[in-house]
Short mmCIF file of C-alpha atoms and ligand atoms in Angstrom, two decimals:
data_model
loop_
_atom_site.label_atom_id
_atom_site.label_comp_id
_atom_site.label_asym_id
_atom_site.label_seq_id
_atom_site.Cartn_x
_atom_site.Cartn_y
_atom_site.Cartn_z
CA UNK V 1 0.03 0.02 -0.01
CA UNK V 2 2.65 2.41 1.14
CA UNK V 3 5.02 1.42 -1.66
CA UNK V 4 2.16 1.67 -4.20
CA UNK V 5 1.57 5.31 -3.35
CA UNK V 6 5.25 6.00 -3.52
CA UNK V 7 5.45 4.52 -7.02
CA UNK V 8 2.48 6.50 -8.21
CA UNK V 9 3.92 9.76 -6.89
CA UNK V 10 7.27 8.90 -8.49
CA UNK V 11 5.71 8.28 -11.89
CA UNK V 12 3.53 11.45 -11.66
CA UNK V 13 6.59 13.55 -10.98
CA UNK V 14 8.55 11.86 -13.71
CA UNK V 15 5.75 12.44 -16.30
CA UNK V 16 5.41 16.15 -15.28
CA UNK V 17 9.12 16.68 -15.72
CA UNK V 18 9.09 14.89 -19.08
CA UNK V 19 6.14 17.04 -20.40
CA UNK V 20 7.83 20.19 -19.22
CA UNK V 21 11.04 19.30 -20.96
CA UNK V 22 9.18 18.30 -24.15
CA UNK V 23 7.24 21.56 -24.36
CA UNK V 24 10.40 23.58 -23.75
CA UNK V 25 12.40 21.77 -26.43
CA UNK V 26 9.58 21.74 -29.02
CA UNK V 27 8.42 25.28 -28.61
CA UNK V 28 10.38 26.37 -31.78
CA UNK V 29 9.59 24.71 -35.12
CA UNK V 30 12.96 24.30 -36.68
CA UNK V 31 13.44 27.83 -38.04
CA UNK V 32 15.56 30.15 -35.96
CA UNK V 33 13.47 32.86 -34.39
CA UNK V 34 14.25 36.46 -33.72
CA UNK V 35 12.53 38.43 -31.00
CA UNK V 36 12.00 42.02 -32.12
CA UNK V 37 10.28 45.06 -30.74
CA UNK V 38 6.95 46.36 -31.94
CA UNK V 39 8.53 49.40 -33.62
CA UNK V 40 11.02 47.21 -35.51
CA UNK V 41 8.15 45.00 -36.61
CA UNK V 42 6.17 47.94 -37.97
CA UNK V 43 9.36 49.02 -39.77
CA UNK V 44 9.81 45.61 -41.39
CA UNK V 45 6.19 45.74 -42.56
CA UNK V 46 6.80 49.14 -44.12
CA UNK V 47 9.95 47.77 -45.85
CA UNK V 48 7.86 44.91 -47.34
CA UNK V 49 10.10 42.41 -45.58
CA UNK V 50 7.21 40.51 -44.01
CA UNK V 51 5.01 37.85 -45.40
CA UNK V 52 2.47 35.50 -43.79
CA UNK V 53 1.82 36.50 -40.19
CA UNK V 54 0.42 34.16 -37.63
CA UNK V 55 -1.15 35.70 -34.53
CA UNK V 56 -1.44 33.51 -31.47
CA UNK V 57 -2.97 35.22 -28.48
CA UNK V 58 -1.01 38.41 -27.91
CA UNK V 59 1.98 37.21 -29.94
CA UNK V 60 2.64 37.40 -33.63
CA UNK V 61 5.01 35.36 -35.65
CA UNK V 62 5.99 36.55 -39.11
CA UNK V 63 8.09 35.00 -41.82
CA UNK V 64 10.76 37.10 -43.49
CA UNK V 65 10.49 37.37 -47.18
CA UNK V 66 14.10 36.64 -48.00
CA UNK V 67 15.66 35.30 -44.91
CA UNK V 68 15.12 31.80 -43.64
CA UNK V 69 14.04 32.96 -40.25
CA UNK V 70 10.88 34.07 -38.41
CA UNK V 71 10.23 37.08 -36.41
CA UNK V 72 8.53 37.01 -33.07
CA UNK V 73 6.92 40.04 -31.57
CA UNK V 74 4.79 40.89 -28.59
CA UNK V 75 1.68 42.71 -29.82
CA UNK V 76 -0.04 45.52 -27.90
CA UNK V 77 -3.40 44.76 -26.34
CA UNK V 78 -5.30 46.53 -29.15
CA UNK V 79 -3.48 45.51 -32.28
CA UNK V 80 -6.02 46.68 -34.85
CA UNK V 81 -3.47 49.17 -36.18
CA UNK V 82 -1.02 46.35 -36.92
CA UNK V 83 -3.75 44.43 -38.73
CA UNK V 84 -4.62 47.54 -40.75
CA UNK V 85 -1.04 47.99 -41.72
CA UNK V 86 -0.79 44.33 -42.73
CA UNK V 87 -4.00 44.63 -44.70
CA UNK V 88 -2.68 47.66 -46.49
CA UNK V 89 0.33 45.65 -47.64
CA UNK V 90 -1.91 42.65 -48.52
CA UNK V 91 -0.02 40.35 -46.20
CA UNK V 92 -1.69 37.10 -45.34
CA UNK V 93 -2.75 37.00 -41.61
CA UNK V 94 -3.77 33.95 -39.76
CA UNK V 95 -5.27 33.72 -36.21
CA UNK V 96 -4.52 30.66 -34.15
CA UNK V 97 -5.37 29.37 -30.71
CA UNK V 98 -2.36 28.81 -28.56
CA UNK V 99 -0.59 25.91 -30.19
CA UNK V 100 -0.16 23.61 -27.22
CA UNK V 101 -2.91 21.03 -26.66
CA UNK V 102 -5.15 21.98 -23.70
CA UNK V 103 -4.10 19.25 -21.32
CA UNK V 104 -0.44 20.04 -21.85
CA UNK V 105 -1.01 23.66 -21.06
CA UNK V 106 -3.03 22.70 -18.03
CA UNK V 107 -0.24 20.50 -16.96
CA UNK V 108 2.27 23.20 -17.65
CA UNK V 109 0.34 25.66 -15.49
CA UNK V 110 -0.25 23.26 -12.68
CA UNK V 111 2.97 21.30 -12.69
CA UNK V 112 4.59 23.39 -9.97
CA UNK V 113 1.60 22.89 -7.75
CA UNK V 114 1.49 19.18 -8.54
CA UNK V 115 5.16 18.94 -7.60
CA UNK V 116 4.54 20.91 -4.44
CA UNK V 117 1.58 18.79 -3.42
CA UNK V 118 3.48 15.59 -4.10
CA UNK V 119 6.37 16.84 -2.02
CA UNK V 120 4.01 17.87 0.76
CA UNK V 121 2.26 14.45 0.77
CA UNK V 122 5.63 12.80 0.84
CA UNK V 123 6.70 14.96 3.79
CA UNK V 124 3.52 14.35 5.71
CA UNK V 125 3.84 10.65 5.27
CA UNK V 126 7.40 10.69 6.36
CA UNK V 127 6.39 12.69 9.45
CA UNK V 128 3.52 10.35 10.24
CA UNK V 129 5.62 7.23 10.07
CA UNK V 130 8.25 9.01 12.13
CA UNK V 131 5.53 10.00 14.59
CA UNK V 132 4.37 6.42 14.87
CA UNK V 133 7.86 5.37 15.73
CA UNK V 134 8.08 8.01 18.35
CA UNK V 135 4.78 7.03 19.77
CA UNK V 136 5.49 3.31 19.89
CA UNK V 137 8.68 4.02 21.80
CA UNK V 138 6.85 4.01 25.09
CA UNK V 139 4.78 0.93 24.22
CA UNK V 140 5.57 -2.19 26.15
CA UNK V 141 7.33 -4.90 24.25
CA UNK V 142 5.23 -7.62 25.83
CA UNK V 143 4.57 -10.64 23.65
CA UNK V 144 1.19 -12.28 23.79
CA UNK V 145 0.96 -15.98 23.87
CA UNK V 146 -2.68 -16.73 23.45
CA UNK V 147 -4.12 -19.84 24.89
CA UNK V 148 -4.51 -21.40 21.39
CA UNK V 149 -0.77 -21.43 20.81
CA UNK V 150 1.00 -24.55 21.89
CA UNK V 151 -0.58 -24.82 25.25
CA UNK V 152 1.65 -25.62 28.19
CA UNK V 153 0.03 -27.25 31.15
CA UNK V 154 1.19 -28.57 34.54
CA UNK V 155 1.80 -31.93 32.88
CA UNK V 156 4.78 -30.36 31.00
CA UNK V 157 6.34 -29.20 34.23
CA UNK V 158 7.82 -31.84 36.42
CA UNK V 159 9.86 -32.02 39.59
CA UNK V 160 8.49 -28.92 41.18
CA UNK V 161 5.46 -30.26 42.95
CA UNK V 162 5.47 -27.80 45.84
CA UNK V 163 5.52 -24.83 43.49
CA UNK V 164 2.67 -26.35 41.46
CA UNK V 165 0.63 -26.80 44.60
CA UNK V 166 1.15 -23.20 45.61
CA UNK V 167 0.16 -21.97 42.22
CA UNK V 168 -2.94 -24.14 42.08
CA UNK V 169 -4.83 -21.47 44.04
CA UNK V 170 -4.07 -18.84 41.45
CA UNK V 171 -5.36 -21.08 38.73
CA UNK V 172 -8.60 -21.62 40.56
CA UNK V 173 -9.02 -17.92 41.00
CA UNK V 174 -8.48 -17.27 37.31
CA UNK V 175 -11.00 -19.94 36.49
CA UNK V 176 -13.67 -18.95 38.91
CA UNK V 177 -13.01 -15.52 40.36
CA UNK V 178 -16.53 -15.20 41.77
CA UNK V 179 -15.96 -18.07 44.13
CA UNK V 180 -13.29 -16.15 46.01
CA UNK V 181 -14.81 -12.71 45.74
CA UNK V 182 -18.10 -13.88 47.28
CA UNK V 183 -16.34 -14.50 50.51
CA UNK V 184 -14.52 -11.21 50.32
CA UNK V 185 -11.19 -12.84 49.65
CA UNK V 186 -8.41 -10.90 48.12
CA UNK V 187 -6.34 -12.74 45.58
CA UNK V 188 -2.63 -12.18 45.34
CA UNK V 189 -1.70 -9.68 42.70
CA UNK V 190 1.75 -10.88 42.19
CA UNK V 191 3.66 -14.11 42.39
CA UNK V 192 7.41 -14.10 42.50
CA UNK V 193 9.10 -17.23 41.30
CA UNK V 194 12.53 -17.59 42.77
CA UNK V 195 15.05 -20.14 41.62
CA UNK V 196 18.28 -20.78 39.79
CA UNK V 197 18.27 -20.41 36.00
CA UNK V 198 16.71 -23.18 33.96
CA UNK V 199 14.52 -24.64 36.69
CA UNK V 200 11.38 -23.92 34.77
CA UNK V 201 10.13 -20.55 36.06
CA UNK V 202 9.04 -19.38 32.65
CA UNK V 203 7.51 -22.75 31.99
CA UNK V 204 5.55 -22.62 35.20
CA UNK V 205 4.23 -19.19 34.43
CA UNK V 206 3.05 -20.37 31.02
CA UNK V 207 1.59 -23.43 32.56
CA UNK V 208 -0.56 -21.32 34.91
CA UNK V 209 -1.95 -19.48 31.89
CA UNK V 210 -2.41 -22.79 30.07
CA UNK V 211 -4.17 -24.47 32.99
CA UNK V 212 -6.51 -21.53 33.45
CA UNK V 213 -6.97 -20.94 29.68
CA UNK V 214 -6.12 -17.26 29.90
CA UNK V 215 -3.82 -15.12 27.75
CA UNK V 216 -0.19 -14.89 28.74
CA UNK V 217 1.97 -11.84 28.26
CA UNK V 218 5.62 -12.15 28.58
CA UNK V 219 8.24 -9.47 28.86
CA UNK V 220 11.76 -9.34 30.17
CA UNK V 221 12.77 -6.90 32.86
CA UNK V 222 15.46 -5.54 30.64
CA UNK V 223 12.84 -4.66 27.94
CA UNK V 224 11.76 -1.77 30.15
CA UNK V 225 15.17 -0.26 30.32
CA UNK V 226 16.07 2.20 27.60
CA UNK V 227 18.52 5.05 27.30
CA UNK V 228 15.86 7.67 27.77
CA UNK V 229 14.42 8.50 31.13
CA UNK V 230 10.67 7.90 31.35
CA UNK V 231 10.47 5.26 28.63
CA UNK V 232 10.54 2.38 31.09
CA UNK V 233 7.76 3.91 33.19
CA UNK V 234 5.58 4.50 30.12
CA UNK V 235 6.17 0.92 29.02
CA UNK V 236 5.04 -0.33 32.42
CA UNK V 237 1.90 1.74 32.10
CA UNK V 238 1.27 0.34 28.72
CA UNK V 239 1.88 -3.19 29.85
CA UNK V 240 -0.75 -2.94 32.53
CA UNK V 241 -3.18 -1.31 30.16
CA UNK V 242 -2.73 -4.23 27.74
CA UNK V 243 -3.20 -6.60 30.63
CA UNK V 244 -6.41 -4.95 31.78
CA UNK V 245 -7.78 -5.14 28.26
CA UNK V 246 -7.19 -8.84 28.21
CA UNK V 247 -8.17 -9.58 31.79
CA UNK V 248 -8.18 -12.13 33.22
CA UNK V 249 -4.65 -12.82 32.12
CA UNK V 250 -1.13 -13.53 33.31
CA UNK V 251 1.55 -10.93 32.85
CA UNK V 252 4.99 -12.48 33.15
CA UNK V 253 8.06 -10.39 33.78
CA UNK V 254 11.25 -12.43 33.41
CA UNK V 255 14.45 -11.35 35.16
CA UNK V 256 12.60 -8.75 37.24
CA UNK V 257 15.85 -7.86 39.06
CA UNK V 258 16.76 -5.82 35.99
CA UNK V 259 14.18 -3.21 37.04
CA UNK V 260 13.33 -4.26 40.56
CA UNK V 261 16.68 -3.58 42.14
CA UNK V 262 16.92 -1.96 45.52
CA UNK V 263 16.39 1.80 45.04
CA UNK V 264 19.03 4.29 45.99
CA UNK V 265 21.82 1.77 45.49
CA UNK V 266 22.85 2.72 42.03
CA UNK V 267 24.80 5.61 40.70
CA UNK V 268 23.15 8.76 39.55
CA UNK V 269 21.17 9.59 42.69
CA UNK V 270 17.54 8.69 43.16
CA UNK V 271 16.34 9.68 39.71
CA UNK V 272 17.79 7.25 37.32
CA UNK V 273 15.74 5.50 34.75
CA UNK V 274 15.52 2.20 36.52
CA UNK V 275 14.10 3.70 39.66
CA UNK V 276 11.46 5.54 37.77
CA UNK V 277 10.46 2.33 36.08
CA UNK V 278 10.32 0.56 39.37
CA UNK V 279 8.25 3.36 40.91
CA UNK V 280 5.81 3.07 38.09
CA UNK V 281 5.67 -0.67 38.58
CA UNK V 282 4.92 -0.20 42.25
CA UNK V 283 2.23 2.33 41.51
CA UNK V 284 0.58 0.12 38.95
CA UNK V 285 0.62 -2.93 41.19
CA UNK V 286 -1.14 -0.99 43.83
CA UNK V 287 -3.31 0.85 41.36
CA UNK V 288 -5.11 -2.06 39.77
CA UNK V 289 -7.62 -3.89 41.85
CA UNK V 290 -6.93 -7.52 42.26
CA UNK V 291 -10.40 -8.42 41.11
CA UNK V 292 -9.46 -7.10 37.69
CA UNK V 293 -7.92 -10.46 37.12
CA UNK V 294 -4.49 -9.38 36.02
CA UNK V 295 -1.96 -11.51 37.85
CA UNK V 296 1.61 -10.51 37.65
CA UNK V 297 4.10 -13.38 37.68
CA UNK V 298 7.77 -12.46 37.90
CA UNK V 299 10.87 -14.49 37.92
CA UNK V 300 14.30 -13.91 39.39
CA UNK V 301 17.32 -15.71 40.54
CA UNK V 302 18.43 -12.80 42.69
CA UNK V 303 15.61 -12.18 45.25
CA UNK V 304 18.15 -10.63 47.56
CA UNK V 305 18.67 -7.53 45.39
CA UNK V 306 14.96 -6.80 45.00
CA UNK V 307 13.52 -3.63 46.49
CA UNK V 308 11.61 -4.40 49.67
CA UNK V 309 8.67 -2.38 48.50
CA UNK V 310 8.13 -4.90 45.69
CA UNK V 311 7.87 -7.73 48.17
CA UNK V 312 5.39 -6.25 50.59
CA UNK V 313 1.88 -7.71 50.83
CA UNK V 314 -0.33 -6.35 48.11
CA UNK V 315 2.42 -6.61 45.56
CA UNK V 316 4.47 -9.69 45.13
CA UNK V 317 3.07 -11.22 48.24
CA UNK V 318 3.46 -14.82 47.11
CA UNK V 319 6.93 -16.08 46.79
CA UNK V 320 7.32 -19.50 45.26
CA UNK V 321 10.68 -21.14 45.33
CA UNK V 322 11.45 -23.20 42.25
CA UNK V 323 14.44 -25.17 43.28
CA UNK V 324 16.75 -27.57 41.43
CA UNK V 325 15.01 -30.92 41.13
CA UNK V 326 15.95 -33.92 43.26
CA UNK V 327 16.45 -37.45 41.93
CA UNK V 328 12.74 -38.07 41.60
CA UNK V 329 12.17 -34.67 40.04
CA UNK V 330 14.95 -35.27 37.50
CA UNK V 331 13.46 -38.57 36.55
CA UNK V 332 10.04 -36.96 36.11
CA UNK V 333 11.56 -34.15 33.98
CA UNK V 334 13.38 -36.67 31.86
CA UNK V 335 10.10 -38.55 31.38
CA UNK V 336 8.41 -35.39 30.20
CA UNK V 337 11.13 -34.69 27.66
CA UNK V 338 11.54 -38.20 26.41
CA UNK V 339 7.84 -38.59 25.79
CA UNK V 340 8.14 -37.62 22.15
CA UNK V 341 11.31 -39.54 21.26
CA UNK V 342 11.44 -43.28 20.46
CA UNK V 343 13.66 -44.98 23.03
CA UNK V 344 15.38 -48.36 23.15
CA UNK V 345 14.43 -50.86 25.83
CA UNK V 346 17.75 -50.48 27.60
CA UNK V 347 17.14 -46.89 28.60
CA UNK V 348 16.77 -46.54 32.33
CA UNK V 349 15.78 -43.00 33.22
CA UNK V 350 16.24 -43.57 36.96
CA UNK V 351 19.94 -44.31 36.40
CA UNK V 352 20.24 -41.19 34.34
CA UNK V 353 18.44 -39.16 36.99
CA UNK V 354 20.85 -40.47 39.59
CA UNK V 355 23.80 -39.63 37.44
CA UNK V 356 22.84 -35.99 36.88
CA UNK V 357 23.04 -34.34 40.32
CA UNK V 358 22.65 -30.61 40.27
CA UNK V 359 21.24 -30.37 36.76
CA UNK V 360 18.18 -28.19 36.34
CA UNK V 361 15.25 -28.81 33.99
CA UNK V 362 16.79 -26.90 31.17
CA UNK V 363 19.98 -28.97 31.35
CA UNK V 364 17.93 -32.18 31.32
CA UNK V 365 15.97 -31.02 28.32
CA UNK V 366 19.24 -30.27 26.66
CA UNK V 367 20.63 -33.72 27.64
CA UNK V 368 17.66 -35.47 26.04
CA UNK V 369 18.05 -33.42 22.89
CA UNK V 370 21.75 -34.19 22.65
CA UNK V 371 21.04 -37.88 23.01
CA UNK V 372 18.46 -37.76 20.21
CA UNK V 373 20.91 -35.89 17.98
CA UNK V 374 23.61 -38.44 18.78
CA UNK V 375 21.31 -41.32 17.85
CA UNK V 376 20.45 -39.55 14.61
CA UNK V 377 24.13 -39.08 13.80
CA UNK V 378 24.63 -42.82 14.25
CA UNK V 379 21.61 -43.50 12.00
CA UNK V 380 19.81 -45.35 14.76
CA UNK V 381 16.02 -45.69 14.73
CA UNK V 382 15.81 -45.58 18.53
CA UNK V 383 17.60 -43.50 21.11
CA UNK V 384 19.67 -46.00 23.19
CA UNK V 385 21.20 -45.75 26.65
CA UNK V 386 24.66 -45.21 25.09
CA UNK V 387 23.39 -42.02 23.49
CA UNK V 388 22.17 -40.78 26.84
CA UNK V 389 25.45 -41.70 28.47
CA UNK V 390 27.47 -39.82 25.82
CA UNK V 391 25.26 -36.79 26.02
CA UNK V 392 25.31 -36.87 29.84
CA UNK V 393 29.09 -36.85 29.82
CA UNK V 394 29.06 -34.04 27.34
CA UNK V 395 26.61 -31.98 29.39
CA UNK V 396 28.38 -32.68 32.71
CA UNK V 397 31.99 -32.64 31.72
CA UNK V 398 32.19 -30.82 28.36
CA UNK V 399 32.70 -32.30 24.90
CA UNK V 400 35.53 -34.75 24.29
CA UNK V 401 38.53 -33.22 22.58
CA UNK V 402 39.72 -36.23 20.66
CA UNK V 403 41.77 -34.12 18.24
CA UNK V 404 44.02 -32.76 21.05
CA UNK V 405 47.53 -34.04 20.51
CA UNK V 406 49.13 -35.42 23.65
CA UNK V 407 52.54 -36.98 23.96
CA UNK V 408 52.81 -40.50 25.43
CA UNK V 409 54.38 -39.18 28.60
CA UNK V 410 51.61 -36.72 29.09
CA UNK V 411 49.01 -39.45 28.68
CA UNK V 412 50.95 -41.49 31.20
CA UNK V 413 51.03 -38.71 33.71
CA UNK V 414 47.25 -38.22 33.34
CA UNK V 415 46.67 -41.90 33.70
CA UNK V 416 48.63 -42.10 36.94
CA UNK V 417 46.98 -38.99 38.22
CA UNK V 418 43.45 -40.13 37.55
CA UNK V 419 44.22 -43.67 38.83
CA UNK V 420 45.33 -42.08 42.11
CA UNK V 421 41.95 -40.42 42.47
CA UNK V 422 40.13 -43.56 41.43
CA UNK V 423 41.91 -45.96 43.79
CA UNK V 424 41.44 -43.79 46.82
CA UNK V 425 37.83 -43.05 45.90
CA UNK V 426 37.03 -46.71 45.71
CA UNK V 427 38.78 -47.52 49.00
CA UNK V 428 37.32 -44.85 51.30
CA UNK V 429 34.21 -45.73 53.20
CA UNK V 430 32.48 -42.34 53.14
CA UNK V 431 33.17 -41.34 49.55
CA UNK V 432 30.63 -41.34 46.73
CA UNK V 433 30.85 -44.39 44.61
CA UNK V 434 33.15 -44.22 41.59
CA UNK V 435 31.31 -43.81 38.31
CA UNK V 436 33.85 -43.21 35.54
CA UNK V 437 37.54 -42.65 35.01
CA UNK V 438 38.73 -41.22 31.71
CA UNK V 439 41.88 -39.80 30.29
CA UNK V 440 40.25 -38.39 27.19
CA UNK V 441 40.53 -34.61 27.50
CA UNK V 442 37.26 -32.86 27.90
CA UNK V 443 36.64 -29.11 28.24
CA UNK V 444 39.54 -27.78 30.29
CA UNK V 445 40.57 -31.05 31.90
CA UNK V 446 43.00 -33.68 30.61
CA UNK V 447 41.26 -36.48 32.46
CA UNK V 448 38.36 -37.07 34.74
CA UNK V 449 37.45 -39.21 37.70
CA UNK V 450 33.75 -39.05 38.30
CA UNK V 451 31.86 -40.07 41.37
CA UNK V 452 28.15 -40.20 41.68
CA UNK V 453 26.28 -39.70 44.94
CA UNK V 454 23.60 -42.29 45.58
CA UNK V 455 21.22 -39.65 46.78
CA UNK V 456 21.17 -35.85 46.74
CA UNK V 457 23.19 -34.46 49.55
CA UNK V 458 22.26 -31.30 51.36
CA UNK V 459 24.54 -31.61 54.34
CA UNK V 460 28.12 -32.82 54.25
CA UNK V 461 29.55 -34.64 57.24
CA UNK V 462 33.16 -34.16 58.36
CA UNK V 463 33.99 -37.73 57.45
CA UNK V 464 32.72 -37.16 53.91
CA UNK V 465 34.72 -33.98 53.59
CA UNK V 466 37.90 -35.71 54.85
CA UNK V 467 37.47 -38.47 52.31
CA UNK V 468 36.85 -35.91 49.58
CA UNK V 469 40.08 -34.14 50.46
CA UNK V 470 41.98 -37.38 50.41
CA UNK V 471 40.65 -38.23 46.97
CA UNK V 472 41.54 -34.77 45.65
CA UNK V 473 45.12 -35.09 46.96
CA UNK V 474 45.55 -38.64 45.64
CA UNK V 475 46.20 -37.49 42.07
CA UNK V 476 49.24 -35.47 43.00
CA UNK V 477 50.53 -38.14 45.37
CA UNK V 478 50.21 -40.88 42.73
CA UNK V 479 52.28 -38.75 40.33
CA UNK V 480 54.93 -38.13 42.98
CA UNK V 481 55.16 -41.70 44.11
CA UNK V 482 55.22 -43.53 40.82
CA UNK V 483 56.61 -41.01 38.31
CA UNK V 484 58.67 -39.00 40.76
CA UNK V 485 57.41 -35.71 39.42
CA UNK V 486 54.99 -32.92 40.10
CA UNK V 487 52.83 -31.33 37.39
CA UNK V 488 50.40 -28.47 37.18
CA UNK V 489 47.66 -31.02 36.51
CA UNK V 490 46.84 -30.97 40.23
CA UNK V 491 46.09 -27.27 40.15
CA UNK V 492 42.36 -27.69 39.90
CA UNK V 493 42.35 -30.40 42.63
CA UNK V 494 44.21 -28.14 45.04
CA UNK V 495 41.90 -25.30 44.27
CA UNK V 496 38.84 -27.42 44.97
CA UNK V 497 40.42 -28.79 48.16
CA UNK V 498 41.08 -25.29 49.40
P1 ADP Y 501 13.89 -20.37 33.80
O1 ADP Y 501 12.83 -19.48 33.35
O2 ADP Y 501 13.73 -20.91 35.16
O3 ADP Y 501 15.27 -19.90 33.54
P2 ADP Y 501 12.76 -21.98 31.74
O4 ADP Y 501 11.42 -22.12 32.24
O5 ADP Y 501 12.94 -20.99 30.65
O6 ADP Y 501 13.77 -21.70 32.85
O7 ADP Y 501 13.22 -23.45 31.24
C1 ADP Y 501 13.86 -23.68 30.04
C2 ADP Y 501 13.43 -25.02 29.48
O8 ADP Y 501 13.88 -26.04 30.31
C3 ADP Y 501 11.96 -25.17 29.37
O9 ADP Y 501 11.52 -24.71 28.16
C4 ADP Y 501 11.79 -26.68 29.50
O10 ADP Y 501 11.95 -27.33 28.29
C5 ADP Y 501 12.92 -27.07 30.41
N1 ADP Y 501 12.52 -27.23 31.78
C6 ADP Y 501 12.94 -26.48 32.80
N2 ADP Y 501 12.40 -26.90 33.95
C7 ADP Y 501 11.56 -27.88 33.68
C8 ADP Y 501 10.69 -28.72 34.44
N3 ADP Y 501 10.54 -28.56 35.74
N4 ADP Y 501 9.96 -29.65 33.79
C9 ADP Y 501 10.10 -29.78 32.47
N5 ADP Y 501 10.88 -29.05 31.69
C10 ADP Y 501 11.61 -28.11 32.29
#
């Protein structure tokens, strides 16, 4: 549409210019013309030098008798005398309308205006589009995921049962707000999901929307922050307006610590952009009534830096901790993610879950994906346990660096070093069982001795720590005892022991 108009204007201007040029070039008809004065013209008539006069409007064109040229003269308003003189000499006189065709003359007359108008339209359009840009600057960048789009439900979120339980109430409210309002209950306006990255906070927020079948707006905290003061605040205002229009709905702010930081802590006094944005957020959260059905869900992994005003009742009064999953949780998450891939009979997800301590949901999703990719690379129809093992090692310890060139003596040193760890680990009563020893370099390490805890540990006993120290030292000692040398290979062990 826009480009159409542009093309039309372009062609109109081009045609105008072409017509103008054409009329200018073709105004003379071959013969050279001589502009003369009225007196000269009358003189030429007297001298019988003139034949055949053509009068067009107030102009006369006369042919010379002998010369191959025409005369052009501007006639006075009343040129009866001229005609009389011509008649007296029996000179042929013709009267003509102006020789240009009417539409050309109209175009000629109006072309400056047409050009001006075209230019004006062009400018106005430019300004308008510029204006739109300027206006949309303060609009929030929230993306709407409507309930029709790939719906996420609680079935897709695993291993965070407590969080799901706490959020159940919110879902019920979104489904049947009247039930709660009848008893005068006030529903939380904000839910703060706290947890390490990749534990499924975003997923949970989407699942709330999915379970309650309401629209879901998502925006990142950093989307509010712009170079210009006031933009963030206006975006917050717009976000809430959008939310109210679509109520009941969930508005999700990811990484809220980007705007929700403790006020007065930054540089630039109390008036920097972020603080204004936060102030607006605080105002909006108090401003909208909870029965409007807009529930703000925010996620952060730094609850400690948030402004206390954000956390007071009436704002983010529900805090839900989304922790790293335990063994059972990891198995459940693996089940969710392996649902869609064909697996061999030998795959045991509980073993995998046990072997992936500390991994969050996102890591496990990545692990399953890597395994599927690996199976595809091997042209297998099913994803086997080997694929999972390979991808687990890759996720936990980094990719193998098979191309790394190592001398025999270096490999020998690494072998002794890792063997030292391994022997001690298998001998000590309080150590985690040995899982894997490898001297294939991965990531930064030349070799690896891996132990796997049987269950997730939250407390470490002194005996466990002593054994762990012994295992860490065993690498260096093995090198010293059997190769009679010390290498920097123990650097990382010593660091960890410290
Ligand atoms: P966060 O917002 O906490 O950083 P996300 O919710 O963005 O993490 O998680 C990223 C991806 O990891 C999700 O899309 C999902 O595939 C996977 N994931 C994370 N946690 C879980 C979980 N508890 N159950 C199932 N999948 C999960």
